[in-house]
Coordinates of C-alpha atoms and ligand atoms in Angstrom, one line a residue:
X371 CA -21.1 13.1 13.7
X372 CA -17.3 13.5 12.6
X373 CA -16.4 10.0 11.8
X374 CA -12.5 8.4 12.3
X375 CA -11.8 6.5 9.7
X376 CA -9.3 3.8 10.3
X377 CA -10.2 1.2 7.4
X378 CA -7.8 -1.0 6.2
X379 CA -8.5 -0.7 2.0
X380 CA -10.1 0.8 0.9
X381 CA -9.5 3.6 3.4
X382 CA -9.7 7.2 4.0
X383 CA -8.7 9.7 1.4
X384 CA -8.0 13.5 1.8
X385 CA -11.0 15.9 1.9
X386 CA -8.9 17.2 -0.7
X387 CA -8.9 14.4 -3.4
X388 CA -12.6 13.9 -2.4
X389 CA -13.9 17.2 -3.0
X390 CA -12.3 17.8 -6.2
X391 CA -13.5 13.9 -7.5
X392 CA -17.0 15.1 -6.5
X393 CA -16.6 18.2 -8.6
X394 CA -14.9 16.4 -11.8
X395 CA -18.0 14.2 -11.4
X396 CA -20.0 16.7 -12.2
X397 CA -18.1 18.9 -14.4
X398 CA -14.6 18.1 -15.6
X399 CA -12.1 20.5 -16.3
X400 CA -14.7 22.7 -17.8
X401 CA -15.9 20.6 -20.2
X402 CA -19.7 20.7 -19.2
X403 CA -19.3 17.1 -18.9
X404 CA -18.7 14.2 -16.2
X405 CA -15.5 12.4 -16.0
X406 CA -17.4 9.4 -16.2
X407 CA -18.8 10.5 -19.6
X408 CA -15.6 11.6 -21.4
X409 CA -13.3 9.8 -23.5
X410 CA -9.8 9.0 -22.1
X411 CA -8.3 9.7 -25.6
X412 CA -9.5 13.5 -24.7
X413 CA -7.1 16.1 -24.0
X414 CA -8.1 16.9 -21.0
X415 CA -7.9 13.5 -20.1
X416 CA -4.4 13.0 -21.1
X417 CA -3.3 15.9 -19.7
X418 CA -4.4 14.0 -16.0
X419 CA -2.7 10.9 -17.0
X420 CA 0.4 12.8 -17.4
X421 CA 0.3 15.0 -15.1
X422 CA -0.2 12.3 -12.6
X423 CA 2.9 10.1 -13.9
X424 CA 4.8 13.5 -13.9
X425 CA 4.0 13.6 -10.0
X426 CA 4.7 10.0 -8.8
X427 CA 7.8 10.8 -10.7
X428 CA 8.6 14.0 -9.1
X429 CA 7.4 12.9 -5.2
X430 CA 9.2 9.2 -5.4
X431 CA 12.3 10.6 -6.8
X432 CA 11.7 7.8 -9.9
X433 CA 15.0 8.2 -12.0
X434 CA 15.0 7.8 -15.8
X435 CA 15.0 4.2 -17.3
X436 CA 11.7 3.4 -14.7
X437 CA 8.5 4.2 -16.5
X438 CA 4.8 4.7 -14.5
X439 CA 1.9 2.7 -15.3
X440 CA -1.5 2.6 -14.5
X441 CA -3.0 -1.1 -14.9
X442 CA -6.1 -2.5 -14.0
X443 CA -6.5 -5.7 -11.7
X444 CA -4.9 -4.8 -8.3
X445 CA -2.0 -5.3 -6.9
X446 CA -3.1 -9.1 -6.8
X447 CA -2.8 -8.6 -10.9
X448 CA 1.0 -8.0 -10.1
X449 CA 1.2 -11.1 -8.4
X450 CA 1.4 -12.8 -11.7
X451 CA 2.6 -9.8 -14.1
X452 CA 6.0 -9.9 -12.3
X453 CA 7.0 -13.3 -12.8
X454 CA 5.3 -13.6 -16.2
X455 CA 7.8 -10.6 -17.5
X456 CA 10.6 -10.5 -14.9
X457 CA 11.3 -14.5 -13.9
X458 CA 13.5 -16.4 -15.9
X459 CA 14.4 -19.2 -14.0
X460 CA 14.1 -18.8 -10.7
X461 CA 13.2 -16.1 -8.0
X462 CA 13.5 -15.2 -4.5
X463 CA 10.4 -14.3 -2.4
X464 CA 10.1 -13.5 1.2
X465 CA 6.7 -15.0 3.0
X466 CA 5.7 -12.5 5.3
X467 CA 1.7 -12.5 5.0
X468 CA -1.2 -13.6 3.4
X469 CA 0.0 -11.0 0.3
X470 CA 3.3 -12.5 0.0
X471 CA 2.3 -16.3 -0.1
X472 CA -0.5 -15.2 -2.9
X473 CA 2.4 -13.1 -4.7
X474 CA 4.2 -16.7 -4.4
X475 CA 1.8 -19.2 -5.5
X476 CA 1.8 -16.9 -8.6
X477 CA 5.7 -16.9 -9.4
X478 CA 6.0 -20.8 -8.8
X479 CA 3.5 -21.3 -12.8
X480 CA 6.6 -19.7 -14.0
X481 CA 9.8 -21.1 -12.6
X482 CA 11.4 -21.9 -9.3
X483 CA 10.7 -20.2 -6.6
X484 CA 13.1 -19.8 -3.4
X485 CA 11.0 -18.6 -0.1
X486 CA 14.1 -17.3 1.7
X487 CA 12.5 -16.7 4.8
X488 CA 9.0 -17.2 6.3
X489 CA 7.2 -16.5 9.2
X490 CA 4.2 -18.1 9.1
X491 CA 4.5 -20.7 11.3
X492 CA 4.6 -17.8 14.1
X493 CA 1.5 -16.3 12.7
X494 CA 3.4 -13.8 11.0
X495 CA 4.4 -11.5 13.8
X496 CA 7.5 -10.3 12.8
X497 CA 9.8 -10.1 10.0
X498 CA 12.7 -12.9 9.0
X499 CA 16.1 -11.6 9.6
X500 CA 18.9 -13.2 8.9
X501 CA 17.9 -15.0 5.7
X502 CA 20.0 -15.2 2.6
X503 CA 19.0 -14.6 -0.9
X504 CA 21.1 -15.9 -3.8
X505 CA 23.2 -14.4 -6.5
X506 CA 21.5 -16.8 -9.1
X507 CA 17.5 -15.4 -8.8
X508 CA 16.5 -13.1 -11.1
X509 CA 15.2 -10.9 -8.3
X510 CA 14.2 -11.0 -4.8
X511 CA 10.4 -9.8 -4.1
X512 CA 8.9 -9.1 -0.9
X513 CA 5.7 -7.2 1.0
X514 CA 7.3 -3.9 2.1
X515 CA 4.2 -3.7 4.5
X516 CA 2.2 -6.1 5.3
X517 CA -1.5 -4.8 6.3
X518 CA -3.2 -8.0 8.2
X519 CA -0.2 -8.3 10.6
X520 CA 0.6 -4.9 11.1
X521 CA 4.6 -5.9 10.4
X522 CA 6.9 -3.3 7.9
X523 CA 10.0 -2.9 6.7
X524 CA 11.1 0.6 6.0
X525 CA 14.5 0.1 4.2
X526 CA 15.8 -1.5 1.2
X527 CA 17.0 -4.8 1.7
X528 CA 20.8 -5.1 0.6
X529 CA 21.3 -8.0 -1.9
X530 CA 23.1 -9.2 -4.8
X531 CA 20.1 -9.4 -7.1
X532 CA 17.5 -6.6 -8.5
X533 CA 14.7 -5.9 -6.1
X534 CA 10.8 -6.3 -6.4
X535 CA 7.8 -4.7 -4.1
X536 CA 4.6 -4.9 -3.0
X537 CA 4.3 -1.4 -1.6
X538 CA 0.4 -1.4 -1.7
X539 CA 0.3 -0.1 1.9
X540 CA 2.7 1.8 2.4
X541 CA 4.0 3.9 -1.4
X542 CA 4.6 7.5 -0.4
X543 CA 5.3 7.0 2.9
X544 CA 9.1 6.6 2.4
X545 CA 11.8 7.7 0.1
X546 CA 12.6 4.5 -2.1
X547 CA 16.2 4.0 -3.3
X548 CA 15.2 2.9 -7.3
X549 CA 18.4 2.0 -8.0
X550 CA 18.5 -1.2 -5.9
X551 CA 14.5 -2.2 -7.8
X552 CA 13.3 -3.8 -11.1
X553 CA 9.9 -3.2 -10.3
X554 CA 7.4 -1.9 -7.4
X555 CA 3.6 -1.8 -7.6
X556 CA 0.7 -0.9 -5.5
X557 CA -3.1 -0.9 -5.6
X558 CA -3.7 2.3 -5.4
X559 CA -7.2 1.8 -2.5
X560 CA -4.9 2.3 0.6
X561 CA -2.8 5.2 -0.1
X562 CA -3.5 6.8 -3.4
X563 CA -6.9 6.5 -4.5
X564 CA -10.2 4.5 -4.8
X565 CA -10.5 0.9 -5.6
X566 CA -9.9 0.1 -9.6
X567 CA -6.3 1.2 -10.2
X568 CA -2.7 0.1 -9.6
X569 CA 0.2 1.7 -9.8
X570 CA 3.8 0.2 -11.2
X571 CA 7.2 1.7 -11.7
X572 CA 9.0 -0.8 -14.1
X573 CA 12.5 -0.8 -15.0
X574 CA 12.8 -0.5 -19.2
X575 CA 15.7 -2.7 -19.7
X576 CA 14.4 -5.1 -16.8
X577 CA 11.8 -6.2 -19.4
X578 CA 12.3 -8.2 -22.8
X579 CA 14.8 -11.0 -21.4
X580 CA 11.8 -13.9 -21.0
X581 CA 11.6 -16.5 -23.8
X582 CA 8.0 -17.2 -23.3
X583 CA 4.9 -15.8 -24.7
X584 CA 3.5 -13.2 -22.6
X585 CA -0.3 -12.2 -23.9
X586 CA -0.5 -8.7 -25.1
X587 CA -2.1 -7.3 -22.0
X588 CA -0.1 -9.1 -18.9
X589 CA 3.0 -7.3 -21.2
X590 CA 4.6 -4.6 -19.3
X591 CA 5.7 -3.5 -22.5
X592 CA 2.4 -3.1 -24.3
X593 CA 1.3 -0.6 -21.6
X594 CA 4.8 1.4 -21.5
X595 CA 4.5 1.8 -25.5
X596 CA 1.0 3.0 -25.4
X597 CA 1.3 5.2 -22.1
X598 CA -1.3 3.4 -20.0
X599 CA -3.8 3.6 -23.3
X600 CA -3.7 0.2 -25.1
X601 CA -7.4 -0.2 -23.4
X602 CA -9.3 1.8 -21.5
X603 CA -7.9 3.3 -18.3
X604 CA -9.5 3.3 -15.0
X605 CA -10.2 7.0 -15.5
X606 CA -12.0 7.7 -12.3
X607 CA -9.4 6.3 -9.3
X608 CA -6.9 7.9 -11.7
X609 CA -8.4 11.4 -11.7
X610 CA -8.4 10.6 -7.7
X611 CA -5.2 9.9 -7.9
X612 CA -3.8 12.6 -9.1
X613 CA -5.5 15.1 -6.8
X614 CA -3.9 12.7 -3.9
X615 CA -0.6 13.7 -5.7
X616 CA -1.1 17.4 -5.7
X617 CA -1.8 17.2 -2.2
X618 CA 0.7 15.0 -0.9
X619 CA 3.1 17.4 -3.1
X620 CA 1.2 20.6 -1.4
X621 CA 2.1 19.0 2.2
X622 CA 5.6 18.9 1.3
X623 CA 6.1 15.6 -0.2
X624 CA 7.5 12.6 1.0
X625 CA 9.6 13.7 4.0
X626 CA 6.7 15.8 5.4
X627 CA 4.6 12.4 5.1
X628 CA 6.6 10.3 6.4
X629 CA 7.1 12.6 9.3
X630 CA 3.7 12.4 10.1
X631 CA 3.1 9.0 9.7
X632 CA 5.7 8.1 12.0
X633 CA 4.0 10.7 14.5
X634 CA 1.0 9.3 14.5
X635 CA 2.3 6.1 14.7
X636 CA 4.1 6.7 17.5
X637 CA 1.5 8.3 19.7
X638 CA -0.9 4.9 19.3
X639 CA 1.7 2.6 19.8
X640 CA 2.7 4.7 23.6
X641 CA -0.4 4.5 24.1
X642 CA -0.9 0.9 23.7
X643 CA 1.9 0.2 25.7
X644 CA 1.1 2.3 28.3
X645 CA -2.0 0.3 28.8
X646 CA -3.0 -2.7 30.8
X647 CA -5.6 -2.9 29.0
X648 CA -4.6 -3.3 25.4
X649 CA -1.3 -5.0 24.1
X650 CA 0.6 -5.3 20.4
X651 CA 1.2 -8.0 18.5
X652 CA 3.8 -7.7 16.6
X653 CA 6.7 -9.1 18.8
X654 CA 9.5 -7.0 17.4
X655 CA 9.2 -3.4 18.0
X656 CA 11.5 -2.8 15.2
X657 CA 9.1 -4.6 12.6
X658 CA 5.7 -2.6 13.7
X659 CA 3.7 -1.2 11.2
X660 CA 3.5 2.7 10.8
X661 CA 0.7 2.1 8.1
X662 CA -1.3 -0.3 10.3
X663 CA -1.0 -0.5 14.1
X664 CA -2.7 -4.1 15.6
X665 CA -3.4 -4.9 19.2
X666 CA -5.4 -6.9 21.2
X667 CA -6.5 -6.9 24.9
X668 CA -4.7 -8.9 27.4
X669 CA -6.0 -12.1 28.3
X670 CA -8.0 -11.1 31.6
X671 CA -9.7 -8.2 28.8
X672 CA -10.1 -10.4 26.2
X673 CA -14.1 -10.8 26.5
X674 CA -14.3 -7.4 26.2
X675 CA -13.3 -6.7 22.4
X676 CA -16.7 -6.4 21.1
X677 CA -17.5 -4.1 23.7
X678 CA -14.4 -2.3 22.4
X679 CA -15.5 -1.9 19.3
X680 CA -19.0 -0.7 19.7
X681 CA -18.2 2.1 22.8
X682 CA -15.5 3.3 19.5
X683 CA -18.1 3.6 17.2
X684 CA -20.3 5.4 19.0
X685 CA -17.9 8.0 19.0
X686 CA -17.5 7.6 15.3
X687 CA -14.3 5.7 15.1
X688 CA -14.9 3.3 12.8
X689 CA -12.7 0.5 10.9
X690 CA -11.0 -1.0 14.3
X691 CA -11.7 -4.3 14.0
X692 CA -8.5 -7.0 12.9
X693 CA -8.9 -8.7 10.0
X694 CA -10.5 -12.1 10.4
X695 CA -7.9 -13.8 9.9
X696 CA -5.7 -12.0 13.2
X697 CA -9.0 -11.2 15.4
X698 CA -8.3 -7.9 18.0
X699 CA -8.1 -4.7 16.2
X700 CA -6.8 -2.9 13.7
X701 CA -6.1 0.8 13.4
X702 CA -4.7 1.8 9.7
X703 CA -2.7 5.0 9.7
X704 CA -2.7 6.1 6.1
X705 CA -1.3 9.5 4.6
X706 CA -5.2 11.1 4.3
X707 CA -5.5 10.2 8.1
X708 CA -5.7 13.1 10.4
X709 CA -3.9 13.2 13.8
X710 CA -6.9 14.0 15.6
X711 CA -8.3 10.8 14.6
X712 CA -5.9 9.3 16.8
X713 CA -6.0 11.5 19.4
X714 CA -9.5 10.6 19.8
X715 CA -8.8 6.8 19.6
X716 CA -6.3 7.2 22.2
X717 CA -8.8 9.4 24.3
X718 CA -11.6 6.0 23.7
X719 CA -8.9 3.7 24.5
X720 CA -8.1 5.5 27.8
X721 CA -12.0 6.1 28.6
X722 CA -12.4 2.4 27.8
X723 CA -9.5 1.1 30.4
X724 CA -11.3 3.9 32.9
X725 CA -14.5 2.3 33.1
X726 CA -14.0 -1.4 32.6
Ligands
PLP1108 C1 -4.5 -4.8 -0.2 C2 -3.2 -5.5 -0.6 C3 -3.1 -6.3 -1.7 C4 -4.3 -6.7 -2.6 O1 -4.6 -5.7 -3.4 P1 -5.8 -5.8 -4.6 O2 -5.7 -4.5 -5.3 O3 -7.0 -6.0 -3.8 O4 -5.4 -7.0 -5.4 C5 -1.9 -6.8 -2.0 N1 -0.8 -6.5 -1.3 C6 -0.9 -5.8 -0.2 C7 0.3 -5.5 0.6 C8 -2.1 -5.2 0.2 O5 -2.2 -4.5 1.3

């Protein structure tokens, strides 16, 4: 059976980056070899690597003075590796999830920390407005989507100081104005590529203004100087990676993406308000989620979640459930998903509401 993949991370990749991991698997770039077997001081090897940086470069519109690196440890990694090279004294963070408050724990072992804004005392349904960040940080850093709550924001905040983003959910799904950012960073398992890698695009002259000790490998710099190579790359989610990138580029890059995300976007969240059955949650239609739509039933339905859940994945829609922290369900959007896959959650949704 066709299956409709709606997992939150790590989630669906193109048939495209799939097919050609599989091959490189078993014979990469004509060496008679596996990827997995090769060294990633080859040529053939580098040539991926830059290629790859050449692409994120050329899609995101990444002007000169930012470089591209590839780091292992997640995004979580970043939680720590921007204060450790960007904070000073003090920085500004928004709380807008679970993500944010982890990226925040982090930045307070370095220096002050100002939380701007928060919304967790409302469960995190919507995002702050309204808050002000001051002229003294060393840079504001906040969750440009954030996955559990299914809550976004989809335009470069104006402030006085340098910005910094998680964009693990949602890179290359909007054009990002560099000029305004010291640093952004995503895991790559949402929108990019398996598990094991994480992107960053650093600003050069951002780093090298920190008195303290930073060991050689949470060093921004150690990894700009030695392209990615000071240890061993995650050569495999990078190979993926970069066949993501030459498809995204073959769709027609970001504007084309983003034109379909918002489509499919759009069609669940009509639908979910054109139910009785099934409402959002996030209370602000201008802060929903294009990446990851969340809804639950109405109260009088509520029993019926489970039930929900099953009928979908007997029609192979699978992924749906909310994280455990927010309950309902959960339907993540990413580039690689097709819009028939939410044609045919829309078409359970209104069998569902039918027949109950
Ligand atoms: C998934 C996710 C993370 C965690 O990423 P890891 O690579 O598992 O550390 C951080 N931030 C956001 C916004 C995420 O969606």
């Amino acid at each position: 059976m066709k299956k409709h993949n709606f997992y939150a991370g790590p989630s669906i990749l193109s048939e495209f980056t799939i097919q050609n991991t599989a091959d490189a698997i078993l014979n990469f770039a004509d060496t008679g070899l596996s990827i997995l077997e090769i060294s990633h001081r080859s040529k053939q090897f580098q040539a991926v690597i830059d290629e790859a940086s050449a692409l994120v470069k050329e899609i995101l519109d990444v002007p000169a003075g930012f470089e591209v690196l590839w780091l292992g440890g997640g995004a979580s990694m970043q939680f720590c590796m921007i204060p450790y090279n960007l904070l000073a004294k003090k920085a500004a963070y928004l709380d807008t999830g679970t993500w944010a408050s982890n990226a925040i724990k982090e930045a307070r072992l370095f220096g002050d920390v100002d939380v701007v804004a928060s919304s967790k005392e409302e469960g995190y349904t919507f995002i702050p407005k309204g808050f002000t960040v001051p002229a003294d940080v060393d840079y504001f850093h906040y969750t440009t989507n954030n996955t559990i709550y299914g809550t976004e924001i989809r335009t470069d905040p104006d402030v006085a100081v340098p910005l910094v983003a998680d964009m693990s959910s949602d890179i290359f799904s909007r054009k990002i104005d560099f000029s305004k950012y010291n640093a952004v960073y995503a895991g790559a398992q949402k929108n990019l590529a398996p598990a094991g890698v994480t992107l960053v695009i650093v600003r050069e002259d951002a780093l090298g203004h920190i008195d303290r000790p930073i060991p050689t490998m949470l060093d921004y710099r150690t990894h700009i100087k030695k392209g990615s190579m000071f240890n061993t790359p995650p050569v495999l989610p990078i190979y993926s990676a970069l066949q993501t990138l030459r498809y995204y580029k073959q769709l027609g890059g970001i504007e084309a993406l983003e034109r379909r995300d918002i489509e499919k976007a759009t069609l669940l969240y009509n639908a979910i308000d054109d139910s009785k059955m099934f409402t959002g949650t996030v209370t602000d239609a201008a802060d929903r989620s294009i990446m990851n739509v969340c809804f639950v039933m109405t109260p009088e339905y509520k029993e019926l979640e489970s039930a929900f859940v099953d009928f979908c994945s007997a029609r192979g829609i699978v992924g749906i459930k909310g994280h455990r922290s927010v309950g309902g369900f959960r339907a993540s959007l990413y580039n690689a998903l097709p819009i028939q896959s939410v044609k045919v959650l829309i078409e359970a949704m209104h069998d569902f509401e039918a027949t109950h």
